[in-house]
Short mmCIF file of C-alpha atoms in Angstrom, two decimals:
data_model
loop_
_atom_site.label_atom_id
_atom_site.label_comp_id
_atom_site.label_asym_id
_atom_site.label_seq_id
_atom_site.Cartn_x
_atom_site.Cartn_y
_atom_site.Cartn_z
CA MET A 1 86.64 80.78 65.93
CA THR A 2 87.53 82.66 69.08
CA SER A 3 87.22 81.18 72.51
CA PRO A 4 85.08 83.14 74.99
CA LEU A 5 86.84 84.74 77.93
CA THR A 6 85.87 83.06 81.16
CA SER A 7 86.64 86.07 83.33
CA PRO A 8 87.67 89.67 82.81
CA ARG A 9 91.33 90.56 83.14
CA VAL A 10 92.43 91.32 86.69
CA ASP A 11 95.67 93.04 87.58
CA LEU A 12 98.01 91.49 90.11
CA SER A 13 97.18 93.90 92.94
CA GLN A 14 93.46 93.13 92.63
CA ALA A 15 94.25 89.41 92.55
CA ILE A 16 96.33 89.67 95.74
CA VAL A 17 93.53 91.46 97.58
CA ALA A 18 90.96 88.91 96.38
CA VAL A 19 93.13 85.91 97.31
CA LEU A 20 93.88 87.29 100.78
CA SER A 21 90.20 88.00 101.43
CA VAL A 22 89.26 84.42 100.50
CA LEU A 23 92.08 82.98 102.61
CA LYS A 24 90.87 84.92 105.68
CA GLY A 25 87.73 82.78 105.77
CA VAL A 26 89.26 79.43 104.81
CA PRO A 27 92.27 77.87 106.58
CA SER A 28 93.71 76.30 103.43
CA MET A 29 92.76 75.95 99.78
CA SER A 30 94.35 74.84 96.52
CA ILE A 31 95.26 77.29 93.78
CA SER A 32 92.46 75.99 91.58
CA GLY A 33 90.04 76.32 94.51
CA LEU A 34 91.16 79.91 95.03
CA ALA A 35 90.70 80.55 91.31
CA ARG A 36 87.13 79.25 91.47
CA ALA A 37 86.35 81.19 94.66
CA THR A 38 87.70 84.48 93.31
CA GLY A 39 86.73 84.07 89.66
CA ILE A 40 90.32 84.83 88.65
CA ASP A 41 92.42 82.80 86.23
CA ARG A 42 94.46 80.06 87.92
CA ARG A 43 97.77 81.37 86.52
CA THR A 44 97.08 84.84 87.94
CA VAL A 45 96.20 83.33 91.33
CA ALA A 46 99.46 81.35 91.27
CA LYS A 47 101.44 84.55 90.55
CA ALA A 48 99.61 86.36 93.36
CA ILE A 49 100.40 83.55 95.82
CA GLU A 50 104.07 83.56 94.76
CA LEU A 51 104.31 87.31 95.36
CA ILE A 52 102.53 87.05 98.74
CA VAL A 53 104.98 84.35 99.87
CA ARG A 54 108.02 86.38 98.74
CA VAL A 55 106.82 89.50 100.54
CA GLN A 56 105.98 87.50 103.65
CA ASP A 57 109.49 86.00 103.73
CA SER A 58 111.18 89.38 103.38
CA LEU A 59 109.00 91.02 106.04
CA ALA A 60 109.76 88.25 108.53
CA THR A 61 113.18 89.80 109.07
CA GLY A 62 112.50 93.35 107.94
CA HIS A 63 110.15 96.20 108.76
CA VAL A 64 108.89 98.71 106.19
CA GLU A 65 108.43 102.23 107.50
CA LYS A 66 106.76 105.14 105.70
CA ARG A 67 107.33 108.63 107.08
CA ARG A 68 106.82 112.12 105.78
CA VAL A 69 109.79 114.45 105.43
CA GLY A 70 108.77 117.85 104.15
CA LYS A 71 106.68 117.30 101.05
CA MET A 72 107.95 113.81 100.25
CA TRP A 73 107.45 110.34 101.67
CA VAL A 74 110.52 108.40 102.77
CA ILE A 75 110.23 104.62 102.67
CA SER A 76 112.80 102.55 104.54
CA LEU A 77 113.34 98.86 105.18
CA THR A 78 115.01 98.15 108.50
CA ASN A 79 116.13 94.94 110.13
CA ARG A 80 113.68 93.71 112.79
CA THR A 81 116.51 92.29 114.93
CA THR A 82 118.16 95.70 115.21
CA GLU A 83 114.86 97.30 116.21
CA PHE A 84 114.26 94.56 118.79
CA PHE A 85 117.63 95.15 120.45
CA ARG A 86 117.18 98.93 120.40
CA SER A 87 113.81 98.70 122.11
CA ALA A 88 115.14 96.13 124.60
CA MET A 89 118.07 98.39 125.49
CA ASN A 90 115.66 101.21 126.28
CA LYS A 91 113.58 98.96 128.52
CA VAL A 92 116.42 97.41 130.52
CA LEU A 93 116.56 98.74 134.05
CA ARG A 94 119.92 99.00 135.71
CA ARG A 95 120.42 98.00 139.32
CA GLY A 96 120.25 100.91 141.66
CA ASP A 97 118.27 103.11 139.25
#
C-alpha cells in the first residue's frame, strides 16, 4: 500500500520565496507553522530557513554586485567595511576646502 502525498514536490527556491512571503506578514512562527501556512513539507521548510540564515549571515559583512561587462555578467562579493570607508573618505571635507 502506498501512502498518499500530502503536497506536491517544491524545489528549494520556491520554498524560500514562500517562507519569506509568509514571514513578511507574521513576526515569528515555528517551522511546523510555516509548513502548514505554505503547504510545504516541514523538512523542506527547515532547509529553506537554514539557507536563508546562512545567506543573511554572509551578506551582513559582504555586498553582492552584478554588473554587465560586454556580453557577460560579472558577479562580485565585496566587503561592506571597505565600501563604507571608501564612501566615507569621499565625503570627508578638509578644513579650508
